Short mmCIF file of C-alpha atoms and ligand atoms in Angstrom, two decimals:
data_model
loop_
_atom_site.label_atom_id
_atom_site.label_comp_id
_atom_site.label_asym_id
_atom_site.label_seq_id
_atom_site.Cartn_x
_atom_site.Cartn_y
_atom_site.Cartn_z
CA UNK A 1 -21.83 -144.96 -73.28
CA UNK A 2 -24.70 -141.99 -72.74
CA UNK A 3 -28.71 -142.80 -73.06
CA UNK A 4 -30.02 -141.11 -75.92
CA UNK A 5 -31.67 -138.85 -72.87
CA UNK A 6 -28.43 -138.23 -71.52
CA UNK A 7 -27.51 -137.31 -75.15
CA UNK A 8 -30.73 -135.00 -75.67
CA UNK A 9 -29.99 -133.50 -72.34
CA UNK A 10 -26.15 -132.31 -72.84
CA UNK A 11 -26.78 -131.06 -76.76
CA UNK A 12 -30.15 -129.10 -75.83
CA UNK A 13 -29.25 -127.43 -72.75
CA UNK A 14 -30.00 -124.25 -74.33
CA UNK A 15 -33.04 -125.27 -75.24
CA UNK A 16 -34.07 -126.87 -71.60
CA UNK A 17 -33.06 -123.49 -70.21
CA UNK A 18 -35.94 -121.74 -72.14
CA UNK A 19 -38.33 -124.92 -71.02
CA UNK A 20 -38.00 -124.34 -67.42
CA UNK A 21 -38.80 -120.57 -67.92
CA UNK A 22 -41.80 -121.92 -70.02
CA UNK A 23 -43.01 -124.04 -68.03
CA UNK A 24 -43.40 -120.92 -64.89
CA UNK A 25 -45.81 -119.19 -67.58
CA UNK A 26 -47.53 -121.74 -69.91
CA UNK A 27 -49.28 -124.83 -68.38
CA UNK A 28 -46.65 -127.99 -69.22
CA UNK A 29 -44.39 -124.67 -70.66
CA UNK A 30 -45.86 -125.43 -74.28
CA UNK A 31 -48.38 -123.70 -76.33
CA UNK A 32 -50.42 -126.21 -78.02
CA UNK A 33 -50.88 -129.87 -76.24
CA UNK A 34 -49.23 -131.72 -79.40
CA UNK A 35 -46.61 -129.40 -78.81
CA UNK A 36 -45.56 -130.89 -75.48
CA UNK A 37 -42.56 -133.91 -75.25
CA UNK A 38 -40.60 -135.24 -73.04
CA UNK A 39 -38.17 -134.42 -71.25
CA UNK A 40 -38.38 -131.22 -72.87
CA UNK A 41 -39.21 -129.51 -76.33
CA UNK A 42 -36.66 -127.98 -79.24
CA UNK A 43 -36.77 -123.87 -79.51
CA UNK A 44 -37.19 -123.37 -83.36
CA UNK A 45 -36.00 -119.58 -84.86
CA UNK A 46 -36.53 -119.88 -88.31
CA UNK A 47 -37.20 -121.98 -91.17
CA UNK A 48 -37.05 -122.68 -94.73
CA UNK A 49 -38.40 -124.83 -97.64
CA UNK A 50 -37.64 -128.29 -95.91
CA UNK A 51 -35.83 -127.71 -92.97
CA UNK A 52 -35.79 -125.72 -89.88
CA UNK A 53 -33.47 -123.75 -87.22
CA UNK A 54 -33.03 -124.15 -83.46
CA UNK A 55 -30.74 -123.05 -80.73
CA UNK A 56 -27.32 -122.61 -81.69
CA UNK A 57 -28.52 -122.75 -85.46
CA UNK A 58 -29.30 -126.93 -85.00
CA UNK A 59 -30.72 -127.62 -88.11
CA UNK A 60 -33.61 -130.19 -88.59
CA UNK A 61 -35.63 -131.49 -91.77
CA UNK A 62 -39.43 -130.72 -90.38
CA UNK A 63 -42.25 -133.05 -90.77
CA UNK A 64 -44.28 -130.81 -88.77
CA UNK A 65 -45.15 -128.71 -91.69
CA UNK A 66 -46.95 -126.26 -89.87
CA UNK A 67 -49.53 -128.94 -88.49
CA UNK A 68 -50.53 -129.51 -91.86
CA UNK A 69 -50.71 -125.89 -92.82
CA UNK A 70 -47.13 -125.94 -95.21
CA UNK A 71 -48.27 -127.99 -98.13
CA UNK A 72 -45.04 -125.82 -100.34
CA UNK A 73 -42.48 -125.88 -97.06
CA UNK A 74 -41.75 -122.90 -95.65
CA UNK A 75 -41.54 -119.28 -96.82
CA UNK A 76 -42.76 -119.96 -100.59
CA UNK A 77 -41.57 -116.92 -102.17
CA UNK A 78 -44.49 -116.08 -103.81
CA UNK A 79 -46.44 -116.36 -100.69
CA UNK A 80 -43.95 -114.07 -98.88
CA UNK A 81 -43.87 -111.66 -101.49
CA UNK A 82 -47.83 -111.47 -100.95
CA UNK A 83 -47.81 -111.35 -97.73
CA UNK A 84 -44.83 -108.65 -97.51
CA UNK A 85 -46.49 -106.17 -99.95
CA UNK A 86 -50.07 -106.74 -98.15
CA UNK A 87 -48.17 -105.43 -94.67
CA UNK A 88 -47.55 -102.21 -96.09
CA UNK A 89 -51.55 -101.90 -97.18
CA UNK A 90 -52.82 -102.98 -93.85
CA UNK A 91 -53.51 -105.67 -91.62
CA UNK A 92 -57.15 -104.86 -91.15
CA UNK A 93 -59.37 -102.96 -92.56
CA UNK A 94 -62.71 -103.39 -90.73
CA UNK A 95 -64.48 -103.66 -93.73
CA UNK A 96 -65.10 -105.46 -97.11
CA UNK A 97 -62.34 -105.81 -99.56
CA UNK A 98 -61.09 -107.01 -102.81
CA UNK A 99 -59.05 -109.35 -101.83
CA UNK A 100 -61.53 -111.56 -100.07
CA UNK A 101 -63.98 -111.92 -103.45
CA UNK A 102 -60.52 -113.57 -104.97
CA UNK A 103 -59.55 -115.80 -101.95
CA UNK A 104 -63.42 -116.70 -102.15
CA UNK A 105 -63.66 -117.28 -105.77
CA UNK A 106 -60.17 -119.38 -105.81
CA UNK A 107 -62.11 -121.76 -103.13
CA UNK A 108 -65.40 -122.17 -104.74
CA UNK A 109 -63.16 -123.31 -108.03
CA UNK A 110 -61.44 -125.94 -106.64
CA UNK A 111 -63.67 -127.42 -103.74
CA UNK A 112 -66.40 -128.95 -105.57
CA UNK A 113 -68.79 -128.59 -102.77
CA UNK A 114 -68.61 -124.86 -102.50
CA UNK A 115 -71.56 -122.91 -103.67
CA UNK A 116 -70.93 -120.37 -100.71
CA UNK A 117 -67.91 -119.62 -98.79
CA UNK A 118 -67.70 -118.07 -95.08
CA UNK A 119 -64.52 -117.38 -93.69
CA UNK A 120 -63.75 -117.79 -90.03
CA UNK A 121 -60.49 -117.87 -88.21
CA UNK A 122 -59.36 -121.58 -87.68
CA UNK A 123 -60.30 -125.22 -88.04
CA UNK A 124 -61.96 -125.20 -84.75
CA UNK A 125 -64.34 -122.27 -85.49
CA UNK A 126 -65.36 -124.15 -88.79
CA UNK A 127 -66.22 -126.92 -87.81
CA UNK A 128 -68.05 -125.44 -84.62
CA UNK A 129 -70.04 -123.40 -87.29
CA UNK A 130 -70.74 -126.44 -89.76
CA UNK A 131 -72.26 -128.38 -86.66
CA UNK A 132 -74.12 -125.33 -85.90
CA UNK A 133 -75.90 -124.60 -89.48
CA UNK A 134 -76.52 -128.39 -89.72
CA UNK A 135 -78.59 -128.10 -86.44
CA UNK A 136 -79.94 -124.65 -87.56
CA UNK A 137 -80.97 -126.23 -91.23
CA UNK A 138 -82.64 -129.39 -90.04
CA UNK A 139 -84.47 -128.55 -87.03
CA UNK A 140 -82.56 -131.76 -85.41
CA UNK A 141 -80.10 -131.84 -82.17
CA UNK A 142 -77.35 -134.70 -82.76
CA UNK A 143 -74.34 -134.84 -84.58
CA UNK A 144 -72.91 -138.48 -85.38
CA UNK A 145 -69.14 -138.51 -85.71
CA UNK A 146 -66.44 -141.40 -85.87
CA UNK A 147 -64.32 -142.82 -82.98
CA UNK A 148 -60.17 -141.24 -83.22
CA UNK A 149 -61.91 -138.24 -85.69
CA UNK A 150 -60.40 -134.89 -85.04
CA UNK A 151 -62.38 -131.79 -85.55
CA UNK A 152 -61.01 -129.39 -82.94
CA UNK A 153 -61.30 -128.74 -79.60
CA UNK A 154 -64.76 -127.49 -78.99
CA UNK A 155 -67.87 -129.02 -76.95
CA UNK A 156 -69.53 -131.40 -79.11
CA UNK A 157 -66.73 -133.03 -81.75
CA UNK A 158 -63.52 -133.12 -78.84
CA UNK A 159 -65.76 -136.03 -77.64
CA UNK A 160 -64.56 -139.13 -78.65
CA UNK A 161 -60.90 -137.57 -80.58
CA UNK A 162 -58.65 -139.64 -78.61
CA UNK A 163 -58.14 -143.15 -77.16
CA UNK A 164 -59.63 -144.50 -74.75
CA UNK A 165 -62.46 -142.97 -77.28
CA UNK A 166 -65.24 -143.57 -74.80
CA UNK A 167 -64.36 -141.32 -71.47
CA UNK A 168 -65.87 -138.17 -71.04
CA UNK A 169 -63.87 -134.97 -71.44
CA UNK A 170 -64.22 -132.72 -68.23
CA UNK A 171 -66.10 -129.60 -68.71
CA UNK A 172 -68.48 -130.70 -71.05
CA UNK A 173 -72.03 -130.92 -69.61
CA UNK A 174 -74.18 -134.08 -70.02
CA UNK A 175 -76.79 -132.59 -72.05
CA UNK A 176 -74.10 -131.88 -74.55
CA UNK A 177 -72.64 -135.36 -74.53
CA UNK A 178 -75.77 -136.72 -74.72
CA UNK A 179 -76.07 -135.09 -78.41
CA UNK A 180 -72.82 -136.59 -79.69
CA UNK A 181 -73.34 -139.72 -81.13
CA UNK A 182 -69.90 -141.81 -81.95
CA UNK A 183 -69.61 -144.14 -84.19
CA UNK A 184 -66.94 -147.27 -84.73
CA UNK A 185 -64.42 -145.82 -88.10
CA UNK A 186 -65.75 -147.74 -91.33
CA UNK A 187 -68.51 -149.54 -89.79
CA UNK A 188 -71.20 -148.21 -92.35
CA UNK A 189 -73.42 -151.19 -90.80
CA UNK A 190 -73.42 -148.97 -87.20
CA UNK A 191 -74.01 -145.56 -88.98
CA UNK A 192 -77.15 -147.52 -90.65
CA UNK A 193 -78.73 -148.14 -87.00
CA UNK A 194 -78.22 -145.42 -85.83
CA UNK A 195 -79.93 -143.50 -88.78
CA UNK A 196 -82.68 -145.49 -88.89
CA UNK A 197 -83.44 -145.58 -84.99
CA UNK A 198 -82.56 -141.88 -83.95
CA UNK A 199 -84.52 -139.08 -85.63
CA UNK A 200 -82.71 -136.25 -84.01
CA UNK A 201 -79.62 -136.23 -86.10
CA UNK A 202 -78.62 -133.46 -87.89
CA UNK A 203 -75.43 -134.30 -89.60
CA UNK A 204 -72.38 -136.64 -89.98
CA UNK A 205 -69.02 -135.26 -89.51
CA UNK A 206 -65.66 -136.87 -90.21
CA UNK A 207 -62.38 -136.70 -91.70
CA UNK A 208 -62.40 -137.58 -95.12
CA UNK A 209 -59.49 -139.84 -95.17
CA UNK A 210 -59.58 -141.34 -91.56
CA UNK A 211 -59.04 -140.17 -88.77
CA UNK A 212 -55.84 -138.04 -88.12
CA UNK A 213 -55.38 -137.67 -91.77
CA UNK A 214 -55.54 -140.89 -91.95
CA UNK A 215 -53.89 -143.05 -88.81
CA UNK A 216 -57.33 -144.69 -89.16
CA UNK A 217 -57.30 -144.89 -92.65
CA UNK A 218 -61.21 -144.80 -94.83
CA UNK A 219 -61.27 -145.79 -98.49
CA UNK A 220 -63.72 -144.02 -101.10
CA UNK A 221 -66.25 -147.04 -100.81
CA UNK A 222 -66.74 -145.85 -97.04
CA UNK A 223 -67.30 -142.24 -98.05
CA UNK A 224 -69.74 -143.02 -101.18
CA UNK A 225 -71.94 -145.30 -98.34
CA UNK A 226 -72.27 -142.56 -96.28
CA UNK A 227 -73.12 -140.01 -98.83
CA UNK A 228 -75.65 -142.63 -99.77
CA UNK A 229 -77.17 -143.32 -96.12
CA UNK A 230 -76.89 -139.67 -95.58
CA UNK A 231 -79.28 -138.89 -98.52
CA UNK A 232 -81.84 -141.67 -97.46
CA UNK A 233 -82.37 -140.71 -93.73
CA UNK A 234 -81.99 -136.76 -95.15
CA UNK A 235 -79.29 -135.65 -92.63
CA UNK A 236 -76.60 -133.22 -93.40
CA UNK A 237 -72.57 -134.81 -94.58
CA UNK A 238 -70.11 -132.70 -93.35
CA UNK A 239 -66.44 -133.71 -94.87
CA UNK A 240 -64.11 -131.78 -92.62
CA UNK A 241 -61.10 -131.30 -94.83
CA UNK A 242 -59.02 -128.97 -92.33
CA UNK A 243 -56.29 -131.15 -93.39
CA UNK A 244 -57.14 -133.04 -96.07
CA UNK A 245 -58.52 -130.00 -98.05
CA UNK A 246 -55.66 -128.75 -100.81
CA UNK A 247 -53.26 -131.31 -99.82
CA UNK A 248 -55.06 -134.55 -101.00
CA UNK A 249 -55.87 -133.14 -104.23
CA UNK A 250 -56.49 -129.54 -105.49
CA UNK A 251 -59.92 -130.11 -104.46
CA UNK A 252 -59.49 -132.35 -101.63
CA UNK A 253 -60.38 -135.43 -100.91
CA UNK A 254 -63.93 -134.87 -102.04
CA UNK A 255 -62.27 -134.10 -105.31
CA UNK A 256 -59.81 -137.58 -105.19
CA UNK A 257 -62.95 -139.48 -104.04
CA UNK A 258 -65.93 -137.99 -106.16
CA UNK A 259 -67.90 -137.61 -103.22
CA UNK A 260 -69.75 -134.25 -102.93
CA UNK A 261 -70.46 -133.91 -99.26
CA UNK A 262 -73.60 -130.66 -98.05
CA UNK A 263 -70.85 -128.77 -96.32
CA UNK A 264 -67.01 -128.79 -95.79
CA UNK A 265 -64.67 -127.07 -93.53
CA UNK A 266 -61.24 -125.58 -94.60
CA UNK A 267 -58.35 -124.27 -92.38
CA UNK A 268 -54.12 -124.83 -92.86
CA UNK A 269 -53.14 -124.63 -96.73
CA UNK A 270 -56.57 -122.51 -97.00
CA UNK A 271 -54.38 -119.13 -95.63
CA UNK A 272 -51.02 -120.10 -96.88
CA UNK A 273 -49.59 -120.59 -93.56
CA UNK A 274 -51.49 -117.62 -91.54
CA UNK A 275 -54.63 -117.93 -89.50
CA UNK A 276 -58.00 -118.79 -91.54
CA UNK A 277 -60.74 -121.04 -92.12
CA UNK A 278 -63.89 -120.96 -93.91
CA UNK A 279 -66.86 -123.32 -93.88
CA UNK A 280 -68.11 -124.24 -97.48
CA UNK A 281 -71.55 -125.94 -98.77
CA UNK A 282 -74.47 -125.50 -100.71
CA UNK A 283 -76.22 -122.00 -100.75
CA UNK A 284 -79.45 -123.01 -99.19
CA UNK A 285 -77.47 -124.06 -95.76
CA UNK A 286 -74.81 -121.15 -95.70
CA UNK A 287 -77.72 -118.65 -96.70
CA UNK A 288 -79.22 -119.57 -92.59
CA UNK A 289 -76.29 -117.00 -91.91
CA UNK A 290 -77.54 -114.18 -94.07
CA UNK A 291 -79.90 -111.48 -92.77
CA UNK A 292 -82.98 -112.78 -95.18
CA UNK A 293 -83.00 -116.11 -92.58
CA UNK A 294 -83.87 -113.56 -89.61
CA UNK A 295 -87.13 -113.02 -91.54
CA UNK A 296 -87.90 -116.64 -90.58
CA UNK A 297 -86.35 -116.78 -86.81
CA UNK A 298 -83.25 -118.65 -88.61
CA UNK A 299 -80.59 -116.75 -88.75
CA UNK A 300 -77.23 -117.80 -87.33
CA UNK A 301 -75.44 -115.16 -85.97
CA UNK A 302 -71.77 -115.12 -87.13
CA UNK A 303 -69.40 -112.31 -86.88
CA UNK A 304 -65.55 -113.19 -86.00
CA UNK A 305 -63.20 -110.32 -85.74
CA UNK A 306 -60.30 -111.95 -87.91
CA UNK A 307 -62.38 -113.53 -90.94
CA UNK A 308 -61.07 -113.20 -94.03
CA UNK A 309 -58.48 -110.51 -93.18
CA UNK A 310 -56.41 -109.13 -95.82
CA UNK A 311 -53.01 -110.72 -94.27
CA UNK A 312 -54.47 -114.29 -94.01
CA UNK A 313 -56.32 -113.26 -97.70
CA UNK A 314 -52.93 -112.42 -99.35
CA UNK A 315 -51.31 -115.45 -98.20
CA UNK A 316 -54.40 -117.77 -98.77
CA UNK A 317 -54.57 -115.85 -102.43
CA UNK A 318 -50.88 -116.91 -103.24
CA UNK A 319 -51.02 -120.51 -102.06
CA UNK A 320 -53.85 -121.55 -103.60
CA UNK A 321 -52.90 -120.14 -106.94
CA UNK A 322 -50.19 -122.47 -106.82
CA UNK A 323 -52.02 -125.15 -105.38
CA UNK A 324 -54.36 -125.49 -107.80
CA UNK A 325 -51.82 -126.38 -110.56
CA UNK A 326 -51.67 -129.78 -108.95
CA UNK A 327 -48.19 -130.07 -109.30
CA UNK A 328 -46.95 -129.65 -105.31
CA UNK A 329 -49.36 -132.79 -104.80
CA UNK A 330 -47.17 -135.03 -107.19
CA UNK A 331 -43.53 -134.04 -105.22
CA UNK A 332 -45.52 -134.31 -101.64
CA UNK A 333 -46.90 -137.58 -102.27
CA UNK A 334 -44.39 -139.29 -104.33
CA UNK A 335 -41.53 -138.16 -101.73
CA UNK A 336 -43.71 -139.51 -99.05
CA UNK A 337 -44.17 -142.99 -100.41
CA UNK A 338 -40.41 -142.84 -100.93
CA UNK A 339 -39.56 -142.32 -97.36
CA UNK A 340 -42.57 -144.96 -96.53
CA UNK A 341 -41.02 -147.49 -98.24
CA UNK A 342 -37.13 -146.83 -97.31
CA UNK A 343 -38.27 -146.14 -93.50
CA UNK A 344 -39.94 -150.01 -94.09
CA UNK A 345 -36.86 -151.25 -95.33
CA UNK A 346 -35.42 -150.44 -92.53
CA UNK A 347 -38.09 -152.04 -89.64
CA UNK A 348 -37.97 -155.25 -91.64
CA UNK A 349 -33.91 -155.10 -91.84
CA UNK A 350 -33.74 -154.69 -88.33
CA UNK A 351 -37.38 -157.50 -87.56
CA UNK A 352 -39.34 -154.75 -85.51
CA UNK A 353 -42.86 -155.12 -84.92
CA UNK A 354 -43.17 -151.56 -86.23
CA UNK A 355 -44.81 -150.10 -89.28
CA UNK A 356 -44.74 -147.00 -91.39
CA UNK A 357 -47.72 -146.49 -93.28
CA UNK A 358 -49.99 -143.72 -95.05
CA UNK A 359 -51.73 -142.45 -97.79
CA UNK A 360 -50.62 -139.08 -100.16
CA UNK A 361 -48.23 -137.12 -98.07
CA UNK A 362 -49.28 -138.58 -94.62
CA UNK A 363 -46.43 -140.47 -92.29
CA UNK A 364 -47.66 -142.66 -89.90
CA UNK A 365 -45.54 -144.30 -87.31
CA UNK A 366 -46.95 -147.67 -85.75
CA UNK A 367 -44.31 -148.61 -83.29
CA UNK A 368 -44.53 -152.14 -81.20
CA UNK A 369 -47.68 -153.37 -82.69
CA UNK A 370 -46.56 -156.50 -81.46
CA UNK A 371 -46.93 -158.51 -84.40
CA UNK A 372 -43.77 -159.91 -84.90
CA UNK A 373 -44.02 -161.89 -87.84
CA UNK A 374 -45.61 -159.20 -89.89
CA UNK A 375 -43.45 -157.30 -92.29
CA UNK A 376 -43.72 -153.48 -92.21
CA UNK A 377 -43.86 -153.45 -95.93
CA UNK A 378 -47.05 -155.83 -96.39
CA UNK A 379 -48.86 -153.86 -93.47
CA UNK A 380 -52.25 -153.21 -94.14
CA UNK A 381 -53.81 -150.93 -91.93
CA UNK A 382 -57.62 -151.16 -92.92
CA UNK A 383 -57.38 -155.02 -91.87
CA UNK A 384 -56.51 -153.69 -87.94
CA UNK A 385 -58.88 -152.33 -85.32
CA UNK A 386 -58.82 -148.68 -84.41
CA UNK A 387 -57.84 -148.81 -81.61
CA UNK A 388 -53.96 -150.39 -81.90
CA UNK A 389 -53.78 -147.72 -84.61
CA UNK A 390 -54.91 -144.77 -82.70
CA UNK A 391 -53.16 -145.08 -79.44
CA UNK A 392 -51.40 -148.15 -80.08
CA UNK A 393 -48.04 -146.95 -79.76
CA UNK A 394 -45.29 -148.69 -77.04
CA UNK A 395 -45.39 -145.44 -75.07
CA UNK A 396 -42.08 -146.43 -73.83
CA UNK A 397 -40.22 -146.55 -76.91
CA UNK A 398 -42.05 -143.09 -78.10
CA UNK A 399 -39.35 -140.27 -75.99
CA UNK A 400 -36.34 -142.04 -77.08
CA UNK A 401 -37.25 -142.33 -80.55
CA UNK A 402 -38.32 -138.82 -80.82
CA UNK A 403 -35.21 -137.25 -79.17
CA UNK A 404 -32.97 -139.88 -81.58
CA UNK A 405 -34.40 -138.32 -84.46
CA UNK A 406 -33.63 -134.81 -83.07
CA UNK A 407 -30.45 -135.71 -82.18
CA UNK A 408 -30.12 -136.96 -85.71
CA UNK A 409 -31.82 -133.78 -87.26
CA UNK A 410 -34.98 -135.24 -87.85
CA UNK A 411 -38.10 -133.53 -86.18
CA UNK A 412 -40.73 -136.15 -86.83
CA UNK A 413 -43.46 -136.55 -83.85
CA UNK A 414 -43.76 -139.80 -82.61
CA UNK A 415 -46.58 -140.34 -84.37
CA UNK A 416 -45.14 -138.96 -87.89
CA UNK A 417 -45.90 -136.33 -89.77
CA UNK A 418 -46.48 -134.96 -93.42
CA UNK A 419 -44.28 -134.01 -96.32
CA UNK A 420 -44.25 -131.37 -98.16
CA UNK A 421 -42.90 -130.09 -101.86
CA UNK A 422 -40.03 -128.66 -100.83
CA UNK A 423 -38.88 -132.11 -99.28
CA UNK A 424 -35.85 -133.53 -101.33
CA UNK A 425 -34.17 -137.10 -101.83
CA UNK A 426 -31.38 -135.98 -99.71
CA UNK A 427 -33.72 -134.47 -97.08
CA UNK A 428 -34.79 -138.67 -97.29
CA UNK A 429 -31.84 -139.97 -96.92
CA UNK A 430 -31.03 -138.09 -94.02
CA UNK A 431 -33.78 -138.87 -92.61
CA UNK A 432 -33.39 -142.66 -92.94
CA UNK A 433 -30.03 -142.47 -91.40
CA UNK A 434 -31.25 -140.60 -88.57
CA UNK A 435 -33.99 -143.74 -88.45
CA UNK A 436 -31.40 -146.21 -88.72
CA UNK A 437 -28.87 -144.80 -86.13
CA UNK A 438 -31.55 -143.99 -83.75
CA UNK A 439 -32.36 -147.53 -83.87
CA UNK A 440 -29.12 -148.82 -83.32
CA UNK A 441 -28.87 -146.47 -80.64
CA UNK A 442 -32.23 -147.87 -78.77
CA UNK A 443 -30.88 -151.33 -79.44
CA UNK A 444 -27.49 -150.70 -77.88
CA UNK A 445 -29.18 -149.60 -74.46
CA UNK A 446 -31.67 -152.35 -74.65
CA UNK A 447 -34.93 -150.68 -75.25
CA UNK A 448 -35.52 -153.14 -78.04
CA UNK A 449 -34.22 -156.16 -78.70
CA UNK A 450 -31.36 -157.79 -80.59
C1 PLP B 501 -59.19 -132.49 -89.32
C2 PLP B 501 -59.06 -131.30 -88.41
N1 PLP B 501 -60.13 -130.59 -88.09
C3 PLP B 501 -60.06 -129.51 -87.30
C4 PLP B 501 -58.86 -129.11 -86.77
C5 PLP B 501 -58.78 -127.90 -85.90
O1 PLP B 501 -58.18 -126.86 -86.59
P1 PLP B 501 -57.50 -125.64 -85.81
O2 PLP B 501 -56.29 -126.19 -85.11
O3 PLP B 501 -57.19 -124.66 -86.89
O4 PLP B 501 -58.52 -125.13 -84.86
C6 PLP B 501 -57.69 -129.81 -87.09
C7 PLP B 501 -56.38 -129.39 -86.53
O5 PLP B 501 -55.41 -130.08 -86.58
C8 PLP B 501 -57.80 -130.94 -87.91
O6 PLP B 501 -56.71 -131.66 -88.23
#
C-alpha cells in the first residue's frame, strides 16, 4: 500500500520537475504565499467554467476561483468576447476613455455606498488608499481593525491578518504599529472602549462578513452596531468588500445587510478576472483626491499607472453587467450549501471532529476541532472563539488531505474555497467522492482514526 504522498509524488512528477526549477527563481518556487503546499504545488494550463487543466491534461474541479475573482467560472464568454475585441483597440491608452465612465457608472449602481468611484490596481492598493483618505479626512492617525481580518499586505492592515494575531510582522516600524489598533471579531463591547478612550482614530476597517470571507463569520447585528458606534464617536466605516463585493449580493454585503458604510473597497469580480480595484464612498471623502483639496493643503496624491485600463475596463464592463442580474448569486450559493451539507454528511458518517461550514458561496474547512461529540451538521461557528477557527486546523492532517483531493481531482485548499456559477451537481458529486475516498485513504494509513 503507497501514502497518499507516495501517491502525489509518482502521479505529479511532472509537475515536481517544474517545482524544483521554481523554487531556484521564486522564494519557496511559488508566486503568491497562499500559493505554496507541500510537498509541492500542481502546474495548471488552462481552464474552463468549473474545472481546470494540469500536466498531462489532469483535470480538477477548482475551488480556487481565481482567489475570489471568478464569481461566473472561468472564461465567461461574454467576458472573453470583451476582452478579445478590447485587445485589438489597445491595452493602454494613457488617457481618459469611454469605457471607464461605464465601468464607473455600473459600480456606483449597484454598490450603494458609491457616490464616487477611483480605480486603482488591486485589493491591496484600495484598501491602502481608503486608510489613507480616512486619515486625510479626519485629521486623526489610527485605524481600528479586527483580529484574522484580511485587507492586503501593506504596513498598517497586514498587522494582526493571521494567527497568532498578536506578533509583530518584521519590517514594519513601531511608530506604524503603534497606529493599528486590533480589535477581538464581534466584540462590539471592545470597539466601544476603544472609541470612547482614544481620540486619534480615523476609521474602522473590516471584512464585511468575517474575516476571510467569513472563517470568522459576523452577522448583520455586528455590522449595524458598528455603523452605529461609528456615527457617535464620528470616525470613518470602511467595509472592505474585495471579496465580498459582487459575490454576496449584486451590491455586496452592504447591500444583503442594509448597512451603508463612508467608504468601500472593490477588487476580484470588480475587473472580471483581470487586475483592478477601486475605492468607493461618499463625495466629500473621495473629493480629498481631486485638485480643488490642494487649495486647502488636502489633497491626496493618487496616480497609479494601471487604473482603470481599458483591458481590466472591458472585462470589469462585461462581468458586472451580468452580475447585476442577480442570478449567478442564486447557482453560487445554492450549489455551495449543497456541497456544505453533503461534505457534512460525510464527517458525521465517518464521526470526525471536523466541520464544513459557510455562508453564500464560501467553503470553510474546520478539520480536528477536537470536539468529538459535535456533529458537523449542527456546527455553529459564531458560538466558537476566533482563534480555533482561524488557525485551528490539525496542521498534520492539512498536506494529506489536500494532495487526496488532487489526487481525486479536487483542488480545494485546505482551508476551502468558493463556488462559483458554473459549478454543477456532478462537479458535487465528484467532489464528495474525492472527500470520501480521501478519507478512507487517511484512515487506512492511520492519520485518523477508526
Ligand atoms: C478582503 C480582502 N481585502 C484585500 C485583499 C487584497 O487584494 P489583492 O490581492 O488584490 O491585493 C484581499 C485578497 O485576497 C481580500 O480578500
Amino acid at each position: 500500500m503507497h501514502t497518499i504522498l507516495e501517491r502525489y509524488q509518482k502521479t505529479f512528477a511532472k509537475d515536481r520537475e517544474l517545482a524544483h526549477a521554481a523554487n531556484q527563481l521564486f522564494p519557496d518556487g511559488v508566486t503568491h504565499d497562499s500559493r505554496y503546499m507541500s510537498p509541492f504545488p500542481v502546474y495548471i494550463t488552462r481552464a474552463d467554467g468549473a474545472k481546470k487543466w494540469g500536466l498531462e491534461d489532469k483535470t480538477f474541479i477548482d475551488y480556487w476561483a481565481g482567489h475570489g475573482a471568478l464569481l461566473l467560472g472561468h472564461n465567461p464568454p461574454e467576458v472573453v468576447e470583451a476582452v478579445t475585441v478590447q485587445l485589438h483597440h489597445g491595452t493602454h491608452y494613457g488617457a481618459c476613455h469611454p469605457l471607464e465612465l461605464e465601468w464607473g457608472t455600473l459600480v456606483t449602481q449597484l454598490i450603494p455606498s458609491a457616490e464616487r468611484v477611483r480605480f486603482v490596481s488591486s485589493g491591496t492598493e484600495a484598501t491602502l488608499m481608503a486608510i489613507r483618505l480616512a486619515r486625510t479626512y479626519t485629521g486623526r492617525n489610527k485605524v481600528l481593525k479586527f483580529a484574522g481580518h484580511f485587507h492586503g499586505w501593506h504596513d498598517s492592515l497586514i498587522l494582526g491578518a493571521y494567527p497568532p494575531f498578536e506578533i509583530a510582522v518584521p519590517g514594519i516600524p513601531q511608530e506604524v504599529r503603534d497606529t493599528t489598533l486590533i480589535c477581538p471579531p464581534n466584540d462590539i463591547d471592545a470597539v466601544e472602549t476603544l472609541l470612547k478612550t482614544d481620540k486619534d482614530i480615523a476609521c474602522v476597517i473590516l471584512e464585511p462578513t468575517g474575516a476571510s470571507f467569513g472563517v470568522v463569520p459576523t452577522d448583520g447585528t455586528f455590522l449595524q452596531q458598528l455603523r452605529e458606534l461609528t456615527q457617535k464617536y464620528g470616525v470613518l466605516l470602511i467595509f472592505d468588500e474585495v471579496i465580498t463585493g459582487f459575490r454576496v449580493a449584486p451590491g455586496g454585503a452592504q447591500a444583503h445587510y442594509n448597512v451603508t458604510p463612508d467608504m468601500t473597497t472593490l477588487a476580484k469580480i470588480l475587473a472580471g478576472g483581470l487586475p483592478g480595484g477601486a475605492l468607493v464612498g461618499k463625495k466629500e471623502i473621495l473629493e480629498l483626491i481631486s485638485m480643488q483639496a490642494e487649495q486647502r493643503g488636502l489633497k491626496m496624491p493618487h496616480p497609479g499607472t494601471f487604473n482603470a485600463n481599458p483591458l481590466s475596463a472591458s472585462a470589469g464592463i462585461a462581468m458586472l453587467n451580468i452580475v447585476k442580474t442577480g442570478e449567478p448569486h442564486k447557482q453560487a450559493h445554492r450549489i455551495a450549501q449543497q456541497l456544505r451539507d453533503e461534505l457534512n454528511s460525510v464527517i458525521d458518517a465517518y464521526r470526525l471532529d471536523w466541520a464544513v461550514y459557510g455562508e453564500f458561496s464560501g467553503i470553510k474547512l474546520l478539520i480536528g476541532h477536537g470536539e468529538k461529540e459535535a456533529r458537523a451538521a449542527d456546527f455553529n461557528p459564531y458560538a466558537w472563539d476566533y482563534r480555533k477557527l482561524k488557525g485551528g486546523n490539525n496542521a498534520q492532517l492539512l498536506t494529506p488531505l489536500r494532495c487526496g483531493l488532487l489526487l481525486n481531482g479536487v483542488d480545494l485548499a485546505s482551508n476551502g474555497g468558493m463556488t462559483t456559477s458554473a459549478h454543477t451537481e456532478a462537479d458535487i458529486a465528484q467532489t464528495v467522492q474525492a472527500f470520501e475516498q480521501t478519507i478512507d485513504w487517511m484512515k487506512a494509513e492511520g492519520l485518523i482514526a477508526n
